[in-house]
Amino acid sequence: MPGLTPDTIRTATESLSDLTDYLRESPDPAQALALVEPLLDEYTGLPVQLSDTLRALARAVQEHPDTPRTMQVAVLIDELRTAAWEQTDQHTLHYVLDDLRNLYGNVAAGEQGCGRCR
């Protein structure tokens, strides 16, 4: 694995920022969904990856020999783990993408009716 640096991580966050800017320009929904889909993949998407990262950070801090064994550190580690669980709960966002893809597919197929009826 190549060495990670703050700059390599910053590149990833800059890509997310670029995606957000692109989505604010009202792109074609099919293209927008295709770009966002990898971020919300059920198994490898951002919620799952971020939750794993937060858990790994909590473990790294907790297990490091120089980490003070204080109540404050224990609370901070618990906060990281709580945040990890909250992120894990977001993994179901891929279902929203499925529903949007289905909705957009129905509209693109020429389904008749008002916006609420589709």
CSV table of C-alpha atoms in Angstrom, one decimal:
chain,number,residue,atom,x,y,z
A,1,MET,CA,0.0,0.0,0.0
A,2,PRO,CA,1.4,3.4,-0.9
A,3,GLY,CA,2.1,5.7,2.0
A,4,LEU,CA,-0.8,7.9,2.9
A,5,THR,CA,-0.2,11.6,3.6
A,6,PRO,CA,-2.6,14.4,4.5
A,7,ASP,CA,-2.3,15.5,0.9
A,8,THR,CA,-3.6,12.2,-0.5
A,9,ILE,CA,-6.6,12.4,1.8
A,10,ARG,CA,-7.1,16.1,0.9
A,11,THR,CA,-7.2,15.0,-2.7
A,12,ALA,CA,-10.1,12.7,-1.9
A,13,THR,CA,-12.0,15.5,-0.1
A,14,GLU,CA,-11.3,17.9,-3.0
A,15,SER,CA,-12.9,15.4,-5.3
A,16,LEU,CA,-16.0,15.3,-3.1
A,17,SER,CA,-16.1,19.1,-3.2
A,18,ASP,CA,-15.8,19.0,-7.0
A,19,LEU,CA,-18.7,16.6,-7.1
A,20,THR,CA,-20.8,18.8,-4.9
A,21,ASP,CA,-20.1,21.8,-7.1
A,22,TYR,CA,-21.0,19.8,-10.2
A,23,LEU,CA,-24.3,18.6,-8.6
A,24,ARG,CA,-25.2,22.2,-7.8
A,25,GLU,CA,-25.1,23.0,-11.5
A,26,SER,CA,-28.2,20.8,-12.0
A,27,PRO,CA,-26.7,18.1,-14.2
A,28,ASP,CA,-28.7,15.3,-15.9
A,29,PRO,CA,-30.1,13.1,-13.1
A,30,ALA,CA,-28.8,9.9,-14.6
A,31,GLN,CA,-25.3,11.3,-14.7
A,32,ALA,CA,-25.6,12.7,-11.2
A,33,LEU,CA,-26.8,9.3,-9.9
A,34,ALA,CA,-23.9,7.5,-11.7
A,35,LEU,CA,-21.4,9.8,-10.0
A,36,VAL,CA,-22.9,9.5,-6.6
A,37,GLU,CA,-23.5,5.8,-6.7
A,38,PRO,CA,-20.0,4.7,-5.7
A,39,LEU,CA,-20.1,7.0,-2.7
A,40,LEU,CA,-23.2,5.2,-1.3
A,41,ASP,CA,-22.4,1.7,-2.2
A,42,GLU,CA,-23.8,-0.7,0.4
A,43,TYR,CA,-20.5,-2.3,1.1
A,44,THR,CA,-17.8,0.1,0.1
A,45,GLY,CA,-19.5,3.5,0.1
A,46,LEU,CA,-18.5,6.5,2.1
A,47,PRO,CA,-20.7,5.8,5.1
A,48,VAL,CA,-19.2,2.3,5.6
A,49,GLN,CA,-15.6,3.5,4.9
A,50,LEU,CA,-15.9,6.5,7.2
A,51,SER,CA,-17.4,4.4,10.0
A,52,ASP,CA,-14.5,1.9,9.6
A,53,THR,CA,-12.0,4.7,9.6
A,54,LEU,CA,-13.4,6.2,12.8
A,55,ARG,CA,-13.3,2.8,14.5
A,56,ALA,CA,-9.8,2.2,13.4
A,57,LEU,CA,-8.8,5.7,14.7
A,58,ALA,CA,-10.4,5.0,18.0
A,59,ARG,CA,-8.5,1.7,18.2
A,60,ALA,CA,-5.2,3.2,17.2
A,61,VAL,CA,-5.5,5.9,19.8
A,62,GLN,CA,-6.7,3.5,22.5
A,63,GLU,CA,-4.0,1.0,21.9
A,64,HIS,CA,-1.1,3.4,21.5
A,65,PRO,CA,1.3,3.1,24.4
A,66,ASP,CA,1.7,6.9,24.7
A,67,THR,CA,-2.1,7.5,25.0
A,68,PRO,CA,-3.0,8.8,28.5
A,69,ARG,CA,-5.4,6.5,30.3
A,70,THR,CA,-7.7,9.2,31.5
A,71,MET,CA,-11.5,9.6,31.6
A,72,GLN,CA,-11.2,12.4,29.0
A,73,VAL,CA,-9.5,10.1,26.5
A,74,ALA,CA,-12.0,7.3,27.2
A,75,VAL,CA,-14.9,9.7,26.5
A,76,LEU,CA,-13.2,10.9,23.2
A,77,ILE,CA,-12.7,7.3,22.1
A,78,ASP,CA,-16.4,6.6,22.9
A,79,GLU,CA,-17.4,9.6,20.8
A,80,LEU,CA,-15.4,8.3,17.9
A,81,ARG,CA,-17.1,4.9,18.2
A,82,THR,CA,-20.6,6.5,18.5
A,83,ALA,CA,-19.9,8.6,15.4
A,84,ALA,CA,-18.8,5.4,13.6
A,85,TRP,CA,-22.2,3.7,14.4
A,86,GLU,CA,-24.0,6.8,13.2
A,87,GLN,CA,-22.2,6.7,9.9
A,88,THR,CA,-22.9,2.9,9.6
A,89,ASP,CA,-26.6,3.7,9.9
A,90,GLN,CA,-26.3,5.8,6.8
A,91,HIS,CA,-25.3,2.8,4.7
A,92,THR,CA,-29.0,2.4,3.7
A,93,LEU,CA,-28.7,5.5,1.6
A,94,HIS,CA,-28.0,3.2,-1.4
A,95,TYR,CA,-31.8,2.3,-1.2
A,96,VAL,CA,-32.6,6.0,-1.9
A,97,LEU,CA,-30.4,5.8,-5.0
A,98,ASP,CA,-32.2,2.7,-6.1
A,99,ASP,CA,-35.5,4.5,-5.7
A,100,LEU,CA,-34.3,7.6,-7.5
A,101,ARG,CA,-32.9,5.5,-10.3
A,102,ASN,CA,-36.2,3.6,-10.7
A,103,LEU,CA,-38.2,6.9,-10.6
A,104,TYR,CA,-35.9,8.5,-13.1
A,105,GLY,CA,-36.1,5.4,-15.3
A,106,ASN,CA,-39.9,5.6,-15.3
A,107,VAL,CA,-39.9,9.3,-16.2
A,108,ALA,CA,-37.4,8.7,-18.9
A,109,ALA,CA,-39.5,5.9,-20.3
A,110,GLY,CA,-42.3,8.4,-20.9
A,111,GLU,CA,-44.6,7.5,-18.1
A,112,GLN,CA,-47.6,9.9,-18.2
A,113,GLY,CA,-49.0,11.7,-15.2
A,114,CYS,CA,-48.2,14.6,-13.0
A,115,GLY,CA,-45.0,14.7,-11.0
A,116,ARG,CA,-46.7,13.5,-7.8
A,117,CYS,CA,-48.3,10.5,-9.7
A,118,ARG,CA,-45.1,9.1,-11.0
